[in-house]
GROMACS .gro file of C-alpha atoms in nm:
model
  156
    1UNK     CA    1   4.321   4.795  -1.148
    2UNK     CA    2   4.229   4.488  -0.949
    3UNK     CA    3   4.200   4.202  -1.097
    4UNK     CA    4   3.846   4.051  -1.110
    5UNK     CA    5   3.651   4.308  -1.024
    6UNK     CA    6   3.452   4.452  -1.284
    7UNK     CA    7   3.494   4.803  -1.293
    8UNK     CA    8   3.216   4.888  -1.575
    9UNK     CA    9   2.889   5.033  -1.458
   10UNK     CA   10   2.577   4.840  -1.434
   11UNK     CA   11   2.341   4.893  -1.697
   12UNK     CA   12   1.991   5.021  -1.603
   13UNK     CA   13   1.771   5.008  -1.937
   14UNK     CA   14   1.480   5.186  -1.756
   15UNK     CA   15   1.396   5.494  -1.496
   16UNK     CA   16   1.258   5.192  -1.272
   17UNK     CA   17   1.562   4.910  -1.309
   18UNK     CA   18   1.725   5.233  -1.204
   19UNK     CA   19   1.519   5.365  -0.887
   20UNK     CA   20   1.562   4.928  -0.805
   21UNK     CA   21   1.950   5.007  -0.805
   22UNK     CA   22   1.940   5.305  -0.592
   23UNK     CA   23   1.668   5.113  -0.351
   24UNK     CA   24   1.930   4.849  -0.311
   25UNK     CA   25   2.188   5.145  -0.257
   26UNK     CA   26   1.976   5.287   0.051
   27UNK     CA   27   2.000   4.958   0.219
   28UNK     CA   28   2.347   4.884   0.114
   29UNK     CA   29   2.426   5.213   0.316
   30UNK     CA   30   2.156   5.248   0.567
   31UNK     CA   31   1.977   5.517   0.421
   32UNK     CA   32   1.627   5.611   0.421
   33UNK     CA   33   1.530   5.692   0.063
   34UNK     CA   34   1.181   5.866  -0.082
   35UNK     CA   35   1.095   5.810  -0.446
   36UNK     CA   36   0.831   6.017  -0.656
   37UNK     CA   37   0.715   5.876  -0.945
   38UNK     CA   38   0.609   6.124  -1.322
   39UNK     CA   39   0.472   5.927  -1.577
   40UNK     CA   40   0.334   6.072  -1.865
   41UNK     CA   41   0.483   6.304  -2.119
   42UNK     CA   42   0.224   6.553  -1.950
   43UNK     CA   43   0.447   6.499  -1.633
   44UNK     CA   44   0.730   6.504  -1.721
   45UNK     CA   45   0.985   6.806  -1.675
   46UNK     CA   46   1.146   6.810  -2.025
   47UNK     CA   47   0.835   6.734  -2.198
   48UNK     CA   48   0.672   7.100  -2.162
   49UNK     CA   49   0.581   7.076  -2.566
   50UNK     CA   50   0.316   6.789  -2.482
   51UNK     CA   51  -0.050   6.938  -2.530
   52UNK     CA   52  -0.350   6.932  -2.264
   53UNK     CA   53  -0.396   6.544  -2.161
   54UNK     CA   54  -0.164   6.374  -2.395
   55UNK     CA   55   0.077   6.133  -2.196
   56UNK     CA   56   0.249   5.932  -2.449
   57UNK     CA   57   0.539   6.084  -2.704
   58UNK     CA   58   0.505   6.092  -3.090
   59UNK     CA   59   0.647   5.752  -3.100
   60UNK     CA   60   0.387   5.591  -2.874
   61UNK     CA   61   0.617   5.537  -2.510
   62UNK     CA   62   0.530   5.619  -2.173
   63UNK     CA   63   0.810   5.832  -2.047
   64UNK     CA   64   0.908   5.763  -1.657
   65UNK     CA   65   1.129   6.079  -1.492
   66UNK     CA   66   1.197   6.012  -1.093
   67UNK     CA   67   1.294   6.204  -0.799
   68UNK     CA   68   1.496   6.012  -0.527
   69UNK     CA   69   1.594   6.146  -0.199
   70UNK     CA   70   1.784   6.003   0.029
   71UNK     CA   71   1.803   6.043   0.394
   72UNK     CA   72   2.087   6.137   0.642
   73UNK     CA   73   2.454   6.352   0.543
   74UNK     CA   74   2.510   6.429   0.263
   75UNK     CA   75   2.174   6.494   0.186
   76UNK     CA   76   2.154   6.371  -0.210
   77UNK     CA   77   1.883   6.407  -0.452
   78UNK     CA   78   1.891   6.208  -0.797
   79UNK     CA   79   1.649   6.351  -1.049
   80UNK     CA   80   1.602   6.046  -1.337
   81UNK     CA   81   1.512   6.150  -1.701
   82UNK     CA   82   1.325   5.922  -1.962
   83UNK     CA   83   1.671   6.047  -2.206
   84UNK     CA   84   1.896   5.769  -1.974
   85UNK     CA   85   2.053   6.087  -1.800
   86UNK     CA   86   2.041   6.206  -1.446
   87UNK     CA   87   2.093   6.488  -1.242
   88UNK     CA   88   2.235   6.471  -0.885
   89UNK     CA   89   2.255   6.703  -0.635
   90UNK     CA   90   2.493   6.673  -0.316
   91UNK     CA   91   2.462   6.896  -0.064
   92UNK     CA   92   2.318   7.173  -0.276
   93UNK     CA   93   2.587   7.144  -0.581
   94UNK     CA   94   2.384   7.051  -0.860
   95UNK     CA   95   2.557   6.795  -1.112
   96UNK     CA   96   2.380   6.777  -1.441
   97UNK     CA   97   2.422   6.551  -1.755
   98UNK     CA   98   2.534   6.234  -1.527
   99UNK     CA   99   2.493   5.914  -1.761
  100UNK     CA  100   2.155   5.664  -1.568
  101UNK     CA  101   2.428   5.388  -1.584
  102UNK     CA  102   2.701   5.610  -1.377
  103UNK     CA  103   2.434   5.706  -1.114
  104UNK     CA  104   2.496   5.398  -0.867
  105UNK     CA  105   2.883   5.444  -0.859
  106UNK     CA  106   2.825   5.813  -0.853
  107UNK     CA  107   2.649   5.775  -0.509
  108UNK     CA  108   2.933   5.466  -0.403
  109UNK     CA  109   3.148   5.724  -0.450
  110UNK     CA  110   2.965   5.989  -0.223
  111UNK     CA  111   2.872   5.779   0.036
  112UNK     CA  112   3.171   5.564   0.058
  113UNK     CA  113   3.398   5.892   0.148
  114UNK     CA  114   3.555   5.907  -0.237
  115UNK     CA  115   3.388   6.196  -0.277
  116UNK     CA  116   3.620   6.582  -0.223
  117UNK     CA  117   3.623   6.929  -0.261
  118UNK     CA  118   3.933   7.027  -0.442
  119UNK     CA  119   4.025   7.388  -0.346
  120UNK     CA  120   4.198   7.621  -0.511
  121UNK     CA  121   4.386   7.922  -0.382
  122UNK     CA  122   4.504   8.133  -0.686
  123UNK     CA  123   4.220   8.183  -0.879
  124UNK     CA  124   4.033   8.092  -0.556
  125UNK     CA  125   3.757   7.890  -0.584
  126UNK     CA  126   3.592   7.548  -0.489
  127UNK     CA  127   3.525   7.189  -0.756
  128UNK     CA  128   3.344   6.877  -0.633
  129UNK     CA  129   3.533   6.586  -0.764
  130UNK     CA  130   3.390   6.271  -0.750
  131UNK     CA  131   3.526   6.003  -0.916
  132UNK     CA  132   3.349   5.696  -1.155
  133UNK     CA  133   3.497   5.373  -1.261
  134UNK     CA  134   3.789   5.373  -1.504
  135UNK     CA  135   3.998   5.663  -1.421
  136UNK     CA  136   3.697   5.899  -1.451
  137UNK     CA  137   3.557   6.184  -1.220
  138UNK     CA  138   3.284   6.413  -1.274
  139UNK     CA  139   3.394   6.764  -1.138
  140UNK     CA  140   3.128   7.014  -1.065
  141UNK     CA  141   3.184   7.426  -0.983
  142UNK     CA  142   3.082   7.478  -0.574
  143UNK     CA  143   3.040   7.849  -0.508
  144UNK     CA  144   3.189   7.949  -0.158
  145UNK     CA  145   2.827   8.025  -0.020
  146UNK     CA  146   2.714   7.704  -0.122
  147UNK     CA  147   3.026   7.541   0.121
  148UNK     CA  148   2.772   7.338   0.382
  149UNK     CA  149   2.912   7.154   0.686
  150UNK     CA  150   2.977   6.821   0.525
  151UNK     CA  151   3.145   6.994   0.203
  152UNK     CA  152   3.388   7.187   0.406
  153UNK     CA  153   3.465   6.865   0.606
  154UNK     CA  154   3.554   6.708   0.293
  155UNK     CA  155   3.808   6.982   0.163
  156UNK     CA  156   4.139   6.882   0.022
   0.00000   0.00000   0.00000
C-alpha cells in the first residue's frame, strides 16, 4: 500500500453525483461519453410493477437509472440503478451487481491497462479480472466467441 493515497472509493450518494464522476472520467481519459437519462419509476428497468403513469415509488422518491457510453477501445457501457448498483459492460462481457461507489475505479482500472483476461487451459476457458481498491477484483466468465480484438490483446 502507498502511503497517503487513499485507496477507498469515492462515494456517489446519487445516479447523478455518479454520471458527474464518470463525466470527469471521460475527460480524465479523453473519451467521448453519451449519457441517457430514466426518471420515473414508469422508466425505469427494474420498476416493471409500477402501474400506467405513476412515476414515483410507494415511498414517495423519484428513481434516476442511467445509461453511459463511452467512446473509443474498449468500448464500455455503465448501466446505473436507483438500488446504488451498476452494471458494466466491456467489450461485450457483461458485469452485473458492481457496487455505484466501485464504478469509477472499475473504469480506472479498464482504461488505465489494469484490466486482463486470465486464461485457462485445463478446463479451458476465459475470466475478465479487473481489479478494485484494497486487494479486490471483480472476475467475470468471457465465452471464447465473445473474445473481441482488444480482449484477446489483453490475454495473460
Amino acid at each position: 500500500m502507498i502511503s497517503g493515497v487513499d485507496h477507498s472509493p469515492e462515494h456517489l450518494p446519487t445516479t447523478e453525483a455518479a454520471v458527474t464522476a464518470l463525466r470527469a472520467l471521460a475527460a480524465e481519459y479523453a473519451r467521448e461519453i453519451e449519457v441517457t437519462h430514466d426518471i420515473g419509476a414508469d422508466r425505469t428497468s427494474r420498476r416493471s410493477a409500477a402501474g400506467v403513469g405513476v412515476t414515483t415509488d410507494p415511498d414517495g422518491s423519484l428513481p434516476h437509472e442511467a445509461y453511459v457510453e463511452f467512446g473509443g477501445l474498449p468500448r464500455v457501457g455503465v448501466r446505473l440503478y436507483p438500488e446504488n448498483d451498476a452494471q458494466i459492460t466491456v467489450e461485450g462481457v457483461q458485469c452485473d451487481d458492481i457496487a455505484r461507489d466501485d464504478v469509477p475505479a472499475f473504469l480506472r482500472s479498464v482504461f488505465g491497462g489494469l484490466a486482463h483476461v486470465r486464461a485457462r487451459r485445463f478446463p479451458p476457458g476465459y475470466r475478465l479480472v479487473v481489479p478494485l481498491p484494497g486487494d479486490r477484483a471483480h472476475k467475470e466468465y468471457v465465452p471464447a466467441v465473445l473474445l473481441s480484438p482488444w480482449l484477446s490483446r489483453h490475454v495473460r
